[in-house]
Amino acid sequence: MNVLVIGNGGREHAILLALRKSPRVEKLYCMKGNAGTAVIAENVDVDFMDREAVKNFALSHPEIDFYVVAPDDPLAIGLVDELEGIGKRCFGPRKNAAVIESSKAYAKSLMKKYSIPTADYEIFDDYDSALAYVRKKGAPIVLKADGLALGKGVLVCKTLKEAEDGLKEIMLDKSFGAAGNVVVIEECLRGLRYDPGEEVSALAFTDGKTIVPMITSCDHKRAYDGDVGLNTGGMGTFSPCPFWTAELQKEVLEKIMIPTVKALNAEGRTFKGCLYFGLMRTDKGMKVVEYNSRFGDPETQVILPMLKTDLMDIFEAVADERLADINIEWEEGACVCVVLASGGYPLSYKKGYEITVGDIGDCTLVHAGTAIKDGKLVTNGGRVMGVVAKGETVEAARLKAYRAAENIHWENMRYRKDIGIKYREG
Ligand code: AMP
Ligand code: GLY
């Protein structure tokens, strides 16, 4: 089969690396891709946010059998609907199901209606009522712009002043654009053992009938060591989550995952693809912090290397609604991804620096913001690449990843030094 993956980042490179292992996959394509995807796939220079352009490309390339729509934005505009409309098979939810990520207000109301555990909240579309509510509730409190905001539209406010300023920023100054027309104001959850609370990314494959959890992972969203600084797209991940247990998995399946799939079906929004549950362990059990309608980035970089089952088999089983028929298996051990970023990220940074790669042992470089310019590998984004290492334990894998990172260089490169340490129990 010939398969096209939509997206430009590390997640897409990781998906392509996993698909490449399938004996049934002949040729891979990536729209638009990066310097890493170009090595294993043909990069296609078409704007994937332009439904018409993607449709025309698909119509003129009948040799491509299957499409994987990986990022949130093309899912939110209905790229899967467009491709399925011309008879293409896809992995990824349709627009009406992807809304579980593209509208936080929708996600919250779904959870309320179907009693899925999450933080208490109210939704506002006018500033004065929102401000009155914030003043009534006091701090700490969490403000969320309703729409997609590159993972940056969430403000966890420790003081009332921060909350008042944040509300102004979202609703009046429109710092996150139209995403801030509606705001979700939430109770601030507290972790069972840590503050800020302990979070886990629990991803699952679902075809709308069956849901199969993947191995768990933990992200590091803040820019700097010790979880300080601005939120980013993710500075590193590790798998498995240290506090995950069989009991937690049972609780999450029964109280969160299965009810979510059923709720979406009941609403006529059957979800097929990767459903990502951002969860927090609280003193009142596991609660949903967010849903994503797609694979996480950089979670995918530590999950897919541990997958023993052929990813193409899983993608097809999801598309054909026969996920119950396949057995999904994972390797023992751990995996760590350290993201190497441009100096300045997540604020402004320069691109175009030459990247040199020395000895990285048996680690894998998963490219994100990279390009080839005048025959040289150069930086082309904020998160440039991830160093991915496997090991028997998270500690073994993280030491390997950091040894490799020392042998990769470009001007102003920076990375967090504490990936894989948090939530150690005992
Ligand atoms: P989100 O984009 O919804 O995942 O939010 C980004 C981050 O903000 C999460 O990963 C949490 O660390 C934090 N956060 C979001 N909602 C809450 C909440 N209700 N209580 C505490 N922290 C939260
Ligand atoms: N790593 C967080 C996300 O993909 O949303």
CSV table of C-alpha atoms and ligand atoms in Angstrom, one decimal:
chain,number,residue,atom,x,y,z
A,1,MET,CA,0.0,0.0,0.0
A,2,ASN,CA,1.0,3.6,-0.4
A,3,VAL,CA,0.2,5.9,2.5
A,4,LEU,CA,0.3,9.6,3.0
A,5,VAL,CA,0.7,11.2,6.4
A,6,ILE,CA,-0.5,14.8,6.8
A,7,GLY,CA,1.6,17.1,9.1
A,8,ASN,CA,5.1,18.6,9.5
A,9,GLY,CA,6.3,17.7,13.0
A,10,GLY,CA,8.0,15.1,15.1
A,11,ARG,CA,4.7,13.3,15.6
A,12,GLU,CA,4.4,12.8,11.8
A,13,HIS,CA,8.0,11.6,11.5
A,14,ALA,CA,7.4,9.1,14.3
A,15,ILE,CA,4.3,7.8,12.6
A,16,LEU,CA,6.2,7.4,9.3
A,17,LEU,CA,9.0,5.6,11.1
A,18,ALA,CA,6.5,3.1,12.6
A,19,LEU,CA,4.7,2.7,9.2
A,20,ARG,CA,8.0,2.0,7.5
A,21,LYS,CA,8.3,-1.2,9.5
A,22,SER,CA,5.1,-2.6,8.0
A,23,PRO,CA,5.8,-5.2,5.3
A,24,ARG,CA,2.6,-4.1,3.6
A,25,VAL,CA,3.6,-0.5,3.1
A,26,GLU,CA,5.3,0.2,-0.2
A,27,LYS,CA,5.7,3.9,-0.5
A,28,LEU,CA,5.2,6.7,2.1
A,29,TYR,CA,4.3,10.3,1.4
A,30,CYS,CA,4.3,13.3,3.8
A,31,MET,CA,2.3,16.5,3.4
A,32,LYS,CA,4.3,18.8,3.8
A,33,GLY,CA,6.9,17.1,6.0
A,34,ASN,CA,10.4,18.1,7.1
A,35,ALA,CA,14.0,17.1,6.4
A,36,GLY,CA,13.6,13.9,8.4
A,37,THR,CA,10.4,12.7,6.7
A,38,ALA,CA,12.1,13.4,3.3
A,39,VAL,CA,14.5,10.6,4.0
A,40,ILE,CA,11.8,7.9,4.3
A,41,ALA,CA,8.9,9.5,2.5
A,42,GLU,CA,8.2,11.7,-0.5
A,43,ASN,CA,7.4,15.2,0.8
A,44,VAL,CA,4.4,16.7,-0.9
A,45,ASP,CA,4.3,20.5,-1.1
A,46,VAL,CA,0.5,21.1,-0.7
A,47,ASP,CA,-1.1,23.3,2.0
A,48,PHE,CA,-3.1,20.8,4.1
A,49,MET,CA,-5.3,23.5,5.5
A,50,ASP,CA,-6.7,24.0,1.9
A,51,ARG,CA,-9.4,21.3,1.6
A,52,GLU,CA,-9.8,21.9,-2.1
A,53,ALA,CA,-6.0,21.6,-2.8
A,54,VAL,CA,-5.8,18.4,-0.8
A,55,LYS,CA,-8.8,16.9,-2.6
A,56,ASN,CA,-7.4,17.8,-6.0
A,57,PHE,CA,-4.0,16.2,-5.0
A,58,ALA,CA,-5.8,13.0,-3.8
A,59,LEU,CA,-7.9,12.8,-7.0
A,60,SER,CA,-4.8,13.1,-9.2
A,61,HIS,CA,-2.9,10.5,-7.1
A,62,PRO,CA,-5.1,7.3,-7.2
A,63,GLU,CA,-1.9,5.3,-6.3
A,64,ILE,CA,-2.2,6.6,-2.7
A,65,ASP,CA,-4.4,4.1,-0.8
A,66,PHE,CA,-4.6,5.6,2.7
A,67,TYR,CA,-4.4,9.0,4.4
A,68,VAL,CA,-3.4,9.7,8.0
A,69,VAL,CA,-4.5,13.1,9.2
A,70,ALA,CA,-2.4,13.8,12.3
A,71,PRO,CA,-2.6,17.4,13.4
A,72,ASP,CA,-5.6,19.1,15.1
A,73,ASP,CA,-6.1,21.9,12.6
A,74,PRO,CA,-6.8,19.9,9.5
A,75,LEU,CA,-9.0,17.6,11.6
A,76,ALA,CA,-11.0,20.6,12.8
A,77,ILE,CA,-11.7,21.9,9.3
A,78,GLY,CA,-12.9,18.5,8.2
A,79,LEU,CA,-10.1,17.2,6.0
A,80,VAL,CA,-11.1,13.6,6.8
A,81,ASP,CA,-14.7,14.3,5.7
A,82,GLU,CA,-13.3,15.8,2.4
A,83,LEU,CA,-11.0,12.8,1.7
A,84,GLU,CA,-13.7,10.2,2.7
A,85,GLY,CA,-16.1,12.1,0.4
A,86,ILE,CA,-14.0,11.2,-2.6
A,87,GLY,CA,-13.7,7.5,-1.4
A,88,LYS,CA,-10.3,7.7,0.3
A,89,ARG,CA,-9.7,5.6,3.4
A,90,CYS,CA,-8.4,7.6,6.4
A,91,PHE,CA,-7.1,7.4,9.9
A,92,GLY,CA,-8.5,10.3,12.0
A,93,PRO,CA,-11.9,11.6,13.1
A,94,ARG,CA,-14.4,13.5,11.1
A,95,LYS,CA,-15.0,17.2,11.8
A,96,ASN,CA,-18.1,16.5,14.0
A,97,ALA,CA,-16.0,14.3,16.3
A,98,ALA,CA,-12.8,16.3,16.2
A,99,VAL,CA,-14.9,19.1,18.0
A,100,ILE,CA,-14.0,17.3,21.2
A,101,GLU,CA,-10.6,19.0,20.9
A,102,SER,CA,-11.4,22.1,18.8
A,103,SER,CA,-14.0,23.4,21.3
A,104,LYS,CA,-13.2,23.1,25.0
A,105,ALA,CA,-16.7,24.3,25.7
A,106,TYR,CA,-18.2,21.4,23.8
A,107,ALA,CA,-15.8,18.9,25.5
A,108,LYS,CA,-16.8,20.3,29.0
A,109,SER,CA,-20.6,20.1,28.2
A,110,LEU,CA,-20.2,16.6,26.9
A,111,MET,CA,-18.5,15.5,30.1
A,112,LYS,CA,-21.1,17.2,32.3
A,113,LYS,CA,-24.0,15.6,30.3
A,114,TYR,CA,-22.5,12.1,30.6
A,115,SER,CA,-21.0,12.4,34.1
A,116,ILE,CA,-17.4,12.0,33.0
A,117,PRO,CA,-15.1,13.2,35.8
A,118,THR,CA,-13.6,16.6,35.1
A,119,ALA,CA,-13.0,20.0,36.9
A,120,ASP,CA,-16.1,22.0,37.7
A,121,TYR,CA,-16.6,24.9,35.3
A,122,GLU,CA,-18.7,27.6,33.8
A,123,ILE,CA,-18.7,29.0,30.2
A,124,PHE,CA,-19.0,32.7,29.3
A,125,ASP,CA,-19.2,34.7,26.2
A,126,ASP,CA,-19.3,38.1,27.8
A,127,TYR,CA,-16.5,39.7,29.7
A,128,ASP,CA,-18.5,41.3,32.6
A,129,SER,CA,-20.2,38.1,33.7
A,130,ALA,CA,-16.9,36.2,33.4
A,131,LEU,CA,-15.1,38.8,35.5
A,132,ALA,CA,-17.9,38.6,38.2
A,133,TYR,CA,-17.6,34.8,38.2
A,134,VAL,CA,-13.8,35.0,38.6
A,135,ARG,CA,-14.2,37.4,41.5
A,136,LYS,CA,-16.8,35.2,43.1
A,137,LYS,CA,-14.7,32.1,42.9
A,138,GLY,CA,-11.3,33.6,43.7
A,139,ALA,CA,-7.9,32.0,43.0
A,140,PRO,CA,-6.4,29.6,42.1
A,141,ILE,CA,-8.5,29.3,39.0
A,142,VAL,CA,-8.0,28.2,35.4
A,143,LEU,CA,-9.0,30.2,32.3
A,144,LYS,CA,-9.3,28.5,28.9
A,145,ALA,CA,-9.9,30.2,25.5
A,146,ASP,CA,-12.5,28.0,23.8
A,147,GLY,CA,-10.9,27.4,20.4
A,148,LEU,CA,-7.6,26.0,19.2
A,149,ALA,CA,-4.7,28.2,20.4
A,150,LEU,CA,-1.6,26.1,19.7
A,151,GLY,CA,-1.8,24.7,23.3
A,152,LYS,CA,-1.2,28.2,24.6
A,153,GLY,CA,-4.8,29.3,25.4
A,154,VAL,CA,-4.8,28.0,29.0
A,155,LEU,CA,-3.9,30.1,31.9
A,156,VAL,CA,-3.5,28.6,35.4
A,157,CYS,CA,-3.9,31.6,37.6
A,158,LYS,CA,-2.5,31.5,41.2
A,159,THR,CA,-3.8,34.9,42.2
A,160,LEU,CA,-7.0,36.9,41.6
A,161,LYS,CA,-4.9,39.6,39.9
A,162,GLU,CA,-3.4,37.0,37.5
A,163,ALA,CA,-6.9,35.8,36.7
A,164,GLU,CA,-8.3,39.3,36.1
A,165,ASP,CA,-5.3,40.2,33.8
A,166,GLY,CA,-5.7,36.8,32.0
A,167,LEU,CA,-9.3,37.3,31.4
A,168,LYS,CA,-8.7,40.7,29.9
A,169,GLU,CA,-6.0,39.2,27.7
A,170,ILE,CA,-8.2,36.4,26.4
A,171,MET,CA,-11.6,38.2,26.1
A,172,LEU,CA,-10.8,41.9,25.5
A,173,ASP,CA,-7.2,42.0,24.0
A,174,LYS,CA,-8.0,38.8,22.0
A,175,SER,CA,-4.4,37.5,22.5
A,176,PHE,CA,-5.5,34.1,21.2
A,177,GLY,CA,-7.7,35.6,18.4
A,178,ALA,CA,-11.3,34.4,17.9
A,179,ALA,CA,-10.5,31.4,20.2
A,180,GLY,CA,-11.1,33.9,23.0
A,181,ASN,CA,-14.7,34.8,22.1
A,182,VAL,CA,-15.8,32.2,24.5
A,183,VAL,CA,-14.0,31.3,27.7
A,184,VAL,CA,-14.2,28.2,30.0
A,185,ILE,CA,-13.5,29.0,33.6
A,186,GLU,CA,-12.5,26.0,35.7
A,187,GLU,CA,-11.8,24.9,39.2
A,188,CYS,CA,-8.0,24.4,39.6
A,189,LEU,CA,-7.4,20.7,40.1
A,190,ARG,CA,-4.9,19.5,42.7
A,191,GLY,CA,-2.8,16.5,42.3
A,192,LEU,CA,-2.9,13.6,44.8
A,193,ARG,CA,0.7,13.9,45.7
A,194,TYR,CA,2.3,16.8,43.8
A,195,ASP,CA,1.5,20.5,43.2
A,196,PRO,CA,1.0,21.2,40.4
A,197,GLY,CA,-0.8,18.0,40.0
A,198,GLU,CA,0.4,14.8,38.4
A,199,GLU,CA,-0.7,14.5,34.8
A,200,VAL,CA,-0.6,11.6,32.4
A,201,SER,CA,-1.3,11.4,28.6
A,202,ALA,CA,-3.5,8.3,28.0
A,203,LEU,CA,-3.9,7.8,24.3
A,204,ALA,CA,-6.2,5.1,22.8
A,205,PHE,CA,-7.1,3.7,19.5
A,206,THR,CA,-10.8,3.6,18.8
A,207,ASP,CA,-13.0,2.7,15.9
A,208,GLY,CA,-16.2,4.0,17.7
A,209,LYS,CA,-17.0,0.5,18.9
A,210,THR,CA,-13.9,-0.7,20.7
A,211,ILE,CA,-11.4,1.4,22.6
A,212,VAL,CA,-7.8,0.1,23.2
A,213,PRO,CA,-5.5,2.1,25.4
A,214,MET,CA,-1.9,2.5,24.4
A,215,ILE,CA,1.0,2.6,26.8
A,216,THR,CA,0.9,5.7,28.9
A,217,SER,CA,3.3,8.7,28.7
A,218,CYS,CA,4.1,12.0,30.5
A,219,ASP,CA,4.7,15.3,28.8
A,220,HIS,CA,6.7,18.3,30.0
A,221,LYS,CA,4.8,21.3,28.7
A,222,ARG,CA,6.6,24.1,30.4
A,223,ALA,CA,9.6,25.7,28.7
A,224,TYR,CA,12.2,25.4,31.5
A,225,ASP,CA,13.5,22.9,34.0
A,226,GLY,CA,11.4,22.3,37.1
A,227,ASP,CA,8.2,23.0,35.1
A,228,VAL,CA,8.6,26.8,35.0
A,229,GLY,CA,8.2,29.3,32.2
A,230,LEU,CA,5.6,29.5,29.5
A,231,ASN,CA,3.6,26.5,28.2
A,232,THR,CA,5.0,25.0,25.0
A,233,GLY,CA,4.0,22.4,22.5
A,234,GLY,CA,5.9,19.9,24.8
A,235,MET,CA,9.7,19.8,25.7
A,236,GLY,CA,10.0,16.1,26.2
A,237,THR,CA,8.2,12.9,27.1
A,238,PHE,CA,8.7,9.6,28.7
A,239,SER,CA,6.9,6.3,28.8
A,240,PRO,CA,5.5,4.6,30.8
A,241,CYS,CA,3.9,7.0,33.3
A,242,PRO,CA,5.5,6.0,36.7
A,243,PHE,CA,2.3,6.2,38.8
A,244,TRP,CA,0.2,4.2,36.3
A,245,THR,CA,-1.2,1.0,37.7
A,246,ALA,CA,-3.6,-1.8,36.5
A,247,GLU,CA,-6.2,-0.3,38.9
A,248,LEU,CA,-5.9,3.2,37.4
A,249,GLN,CA,-6.2,1.7,33.9
A,250,LYS,CA,-9.4,-0.1,35.0
A,251,GLU,CA,-10.8,3.1,36.6
A,252,VAL,CA,-9.9,5.2,33.5
A,253,LEU,CA,-11.4,2.7,31.0
A,254,GLU,CA,-14.6,2.3,33.0
A,255,LYS,CA,-15.2,5.8,34.1
A,256,ILE,CA,-13.6,7.9,31.3
A,257,MET,CA,-12.6,6.1,28.1
A,258,ILE,CA,-15.6,3.8,27.4
A,259,PRO,CA,-18.1,6.5,28.6
A,260,THR,CA,-16.5,9.0,26.2
A,261,VAL,CA,-16.8,6.7,23.2
A,262,LYS,CA,-20.4,6.0,24.1
A,263,ALA,CA,-21.2,9.6,24.7
A,264,LEU,CA,-19.8,10.6,21.3
A,265,ASN,CA,-21.9,7.8,19.6
A,266,ALA,CA,-25.0,8.9,21.4
A,267,GLU,CA,-24.4,12.5,20.2
A,268,GLY,CA,-24.1,11.2,16.6
A,269,ARG,CA,-20.4,12.1,16.6
A,270,THR,CA,-18.7,8.6,16.3
A,271,PHE,CA,-15.0,9.0,16.8
A,272,LYS,CA,-12.5,7.0,14.8
A,273,GLY,CA,-8.8,7.5,15.2
A,274,CYS,CA,-6.6,8.3,18.2
A,275,LEU,CA,-8.4,9.7,21.2
A,276,TYR,CA,-6.0,11.4,23.6
A,277,PHE,CA,-7.1,11.8,27.3
A,278,GLY,CA,-5.1,14.4,29.2
A,279,LEU,CA,-5.7,13.2,32.8
A,280,MET,CA,-4.8,14.3,36.3
A,281,ARG,CA,-4.7,12.1,39.3
A,282,THR,CA,-6.4,14.0,42.1
A,283,ASP,CA,-7.5,13.1,45.6
A,284,LYS,CA,-11.0,12.5,44.1
A,285,GLY,CA,-9.8,10.1,41.4
A,286,MET,CA,-8.7,10.5,37.8
A,287,LYS,CA,-10.1,13.5,36.0
A,288,VAL,CA,-10.1,14.7,32.4
A,289,VAL,CA,-8.0,17.9,31.9
A,290,GLU,CA,-8.4,17.9,28.2
A,291,TYR,CA,-9.3,15.8,25.2
A,292,ASN,CA,-7.3,15.8,22.0
A,293,SER,CA,-8.6,14.3,18.8
A,294,ARG,CA,-5.2,13.1,17.6
A,295,PHE,CA,-1.8,11.6,18.6
A,296,GLY,CA,0.1,13.8,21.0
A,297,ASP,CA,3.4,15.5,20.1
A,298,PRO,CA,5.9,14.6,21.6
A,299,GLU,CA,4.0,11.7,23.2
A,300,THR,CA,3.9,9.7,19.9
A,301,GLN,CA,7.7,9.8,19.7
A,302,VAL,CA,7.9,7.6,22.9
A,303,ILE,CA,4.8,5.5,22.3
A,304,LEU,CA,5.1,4.2,18.8
A,305,PRO,CA,8.7,2.9,19.1
A,306,MET,CA,7.3,0.5,21.8
A,307,LEU,CA,4.5,-0.8,19.5
A,308,LYS,CA,5.1,-4.4,18.5
A,309,THR,CA,2.0,-4.7,16.3
A,310,ASP,CA,2.0,-3.5,12.7
A,311,LEU,CA,0.7,0.1,12.9
A,312,MET,CA,-0.7,-0.2,9.4
A,313,ASP,CA,-2.9,-3.1,10.6
A,314,ILE,CA,-4.2,-1.0,13.4
A,315,PHE,CA,-4.9,2.0,11.1
A,316,GLU,CA,-6.8,-0.1,8.7
A,317,ALA,CA,-8.7,-1.9,11.5
A,318,VAL,CA,-9.8,1.5,12.9
A,319,ALA,CA,-10.9,2.7,9.4
A,320,ASP,CA,-12.8,-0.5,8.8
A,321,GLU,CA,-14.3,-0.7,12.3
A,322,ARG,CA,-12.8,-4.0,13.2
A,323,LEU,CA,-10.5,-3.0,15.9
A,324,ALA,CA,-11.9,-5.7,18.2
A,325,ASP,CA,-10.3,-8.3,15.9
A,326,ILE,CA,-6.7,-7.4,16.4
A,327,ASN,CA,-4.4,-7.9,19.3
A,328,ILE,CA,-2.2,-4.9,20.1
A,329,GLU,CA,1.1,-5.6,21.8
A,330,TRP,CA,3.8,-3.4,23.3
A,331,GLU,CA,7.5,-4.0,24.2
A,332,GLU,CA,8.6,-4.1,27.8
A,333,GLY,CA,10.8,-1.3,29.0
A,334,ALA,CA,10.8,2.5,28.7
A,335,CYS,CA,11.3,5.3,26.1
A,336,VAL,CA,12.3,8.9,26.5
A,337,CYS,CA,12.2,11.8,24.1
A,338,VAL,CA,14.2,15.0,24.8
A,339,VAL,CA,13.1,17.9,22.5
A,340,LEU,CA,16.0,20.1,21.2
A,341,ALA,CA,14.7,23.6,20.7
A,342,SER,CA,15.8,26.8,19.1
A,343,GLY,CA,17.0,29.4,21.6
A,344,GLY,CA,14.1,31.7,22.5
A,345,TYR,CA,11.4,29.2,21.9
A,346,PRO,CA,8.4,29.4,22.7
A,347,LEU,CA,8.9,33.2,22.1
A,348,SER,CA,10.7,34.5,19.1
A,349,TYR,CA,13.7,32.6,17.7
A,350,LYS,CA,15.9,32.5,14.6
A,351,LYS,CA,15.8,29.8,12.0
A,352,GLY,CA,18.3,28.6,9.4
A,353,TYR,CA,21.2,27.5,11.7
A,354,GLU,CA,23.2,24.5,10.5
A,355,ILE,CA,22.7,21.4,12.6
A,356,THR,CA,25.6,19.0,13.2
A,357,VAL,CA,25.0,15.5,14.4
A,358,GLY,CA,27.8,13.4,16.0
A,359,ASP,CA,27.5,10.0,17.6
A,360,ILE,CA,24.0,9.3,18.9
A,361,GLY,CA,24.5,5.6,19.6
A,362,ASP,CA,21.3,3.6,19.0
A,363,CYS,CA,19.0,6.7,19.6
A,364,THR,CA,16.7,7.9,16.9
A,365,LEU,CA,16.4,11.5,15.8
A,366,VAL,CA,12.9,12.4,15.2
A,367,HIS,CA,12.7,15.6,13.1
A,368,ALA,CA,10.3,18.5,13.7
A,369,GLY,CA,11.4,21.9,12.6
A,370,THR,CA,14.2,21.0,10.2
A,371,ALA,CA,14.8,21.7,6.5
A,372,ILE,CA,17.6,21.2,3.9
A,373,LYS,CA,19.1,24.4,2.6
A,374,ASP,CA,22.0,24.5,0.1
A,375,GLY,CA,22.5,20.8,0.8
A,376,LYS,CA,22.8,21.3,4.6
A,377,LEU,CA,20.5,20.3,7.5
A,378,VAL,CA,19.2,23.5,9.1
A,379,THR,CA,16.8,24.6,11.9
A,380,ASN,CA,13.4,25.6,10.6
A,381,GLY,CA,11.2,25.9,13.7
A,382,GLY,CA,10.9,26.2,17.5
A,383,ARG,CA,11.0,22.6,18.4
A,384,VAL,CA,13.7,21.3,16.0
A,385,MET,CA,14.0,17.6,16.8
A,386,GLY,CA,13.6,15.0,19.5
A,387,VAL,CA,16.3,12.5,20.6
A,388,VAL,CA,14.5,9.3,21.3
A,389,ALA,CA,16.1,6.5,23.4
A,390,LYS,CA,14.8,3.2,24.6
A,391,GLY,CA,16.0,1.4,27.7
A,392,GLU,CA,15.1,-1.1,30.3
A,393,THR,CA,14.0,1.7,32.6
A,394,VAL,CA,13.1,5.4,32.2
A,395,GLU,CA,16.4,6.3,33.9
A,396,ALA,CA,18.5,4.1,31.5
A,397,ALA,CA,16.7,5.6,28.5
A,398,ARG,CA,17.0,9.2,29.7
A,399,LEU,CA,20.8,8.9,30.3
A,400,LYS,CA,21.2,7.5,26.8
A,401,ALA,CA,19.1,10.4,25.3
A,402,TYR,CA,21.1,13.0,27.1
A,403,ARG,CA,24.4,11.5,26.1
A,404,ALA,CA,23.3,11.7,22.4
A,405,ALA,CA,21.9,15.2,22.9
A,406,GLU,CA,25.5,16.4,23.9
A,407,ASN,CA,26.7,15.4,20.4
A,408,ILE,CA,24.1,17.5,18.5
A,409,HIS,CA,24.8,21.2,17.9
A,410,TRP,CA,23.5,24.4,16.4
A,411,GLU,CA,23.8,28.0,17.5
A,412,ASN,CA,21.6,28.8,20.5
A,413,MET,CA,20.2,25.2,20.8
A,414,ARG,CA,18.6,24.5,24.1
A,415,TYR,CA,16.8,21.7,25.9
A,416,ARG,CA,15.4,20.8,29.3
A,417,LYS,CA,17.8,18.8,31.4
A,418,ASP,CA,15.1,17.2,33.6
A,419,ILE,CA,13.0,15.1,31.2
A,420,GLY,CA,11.9,11.8,32.7
A,421,ILE,CA,12.5,12.7,36.4
A,422,LYS,CA,9.1,13.7,37.6
A,423,TYR,CA,6.5,11.6,39.4
A,424,ARG,CA,9.1,9.1,40.7
A,425,GLU,CA,7.2,7.2,43.4
A,426,GLY,CA,8.7,6.2,46.7
B,1,AMP,P1,-4.9,22.0,28.4
B,1,AMP,O1,-4.4,22.7,27.2
B,1,AMP,O2,-6.3,22.0,28.7
B,1,AMP,O3,-4.3,20.6,28.6
B,1,AMP,O4,-4.2,22.8,29.6
B,1,AMP,C1,-2.8,23.0,29.7
B,1,AMP,C2,-2.2,22.7,31.0
B,1,AMP,O5,-2.8,23.5,32.0
B,1,AMP,C3,-2.5,21.2,31.5
B,1,AMP,O6,-1.6,20.3,31.0
B,1,AMP,C4,-2.5,21.4,33.0
B,1,AMP,O7,-1.1,21.4,33.5
B,1,AMP,C5,-3.0,22.8,33.2
B,1,AMP,N1,-4.5,22.7,33.6
B,1,AMP,C6,-5.5,22.7,32.7
B,1,AMP,N2,-6.7,22.6,33.3
B,1,AMP,C7,-6.4,22.6,34.6
B,1,AMP,C8,-7.2,22.5,35.8
B,1,AMP,N3,-8.5,22.5,35.8
B,1,AMP,N4,-6.6,22.4,37.0
B,1,AMP,C9,-5.2,22.5,37.1
B,1,AMP,N5,-4.4,22.6,36.0
B,1,AMP,C10,-5.0,22.6,34.8
B,2,GLY,N1,1.9,17.1,24.0
B,2,GLY,C1,0.6,17.6,24.1
B,2,GLY,C2,-0.2,17.6,22.9
B,2,GLY,O1,0.1,16.9,21.9
B,2,GLY,O2,-1.3,18.2,23.0
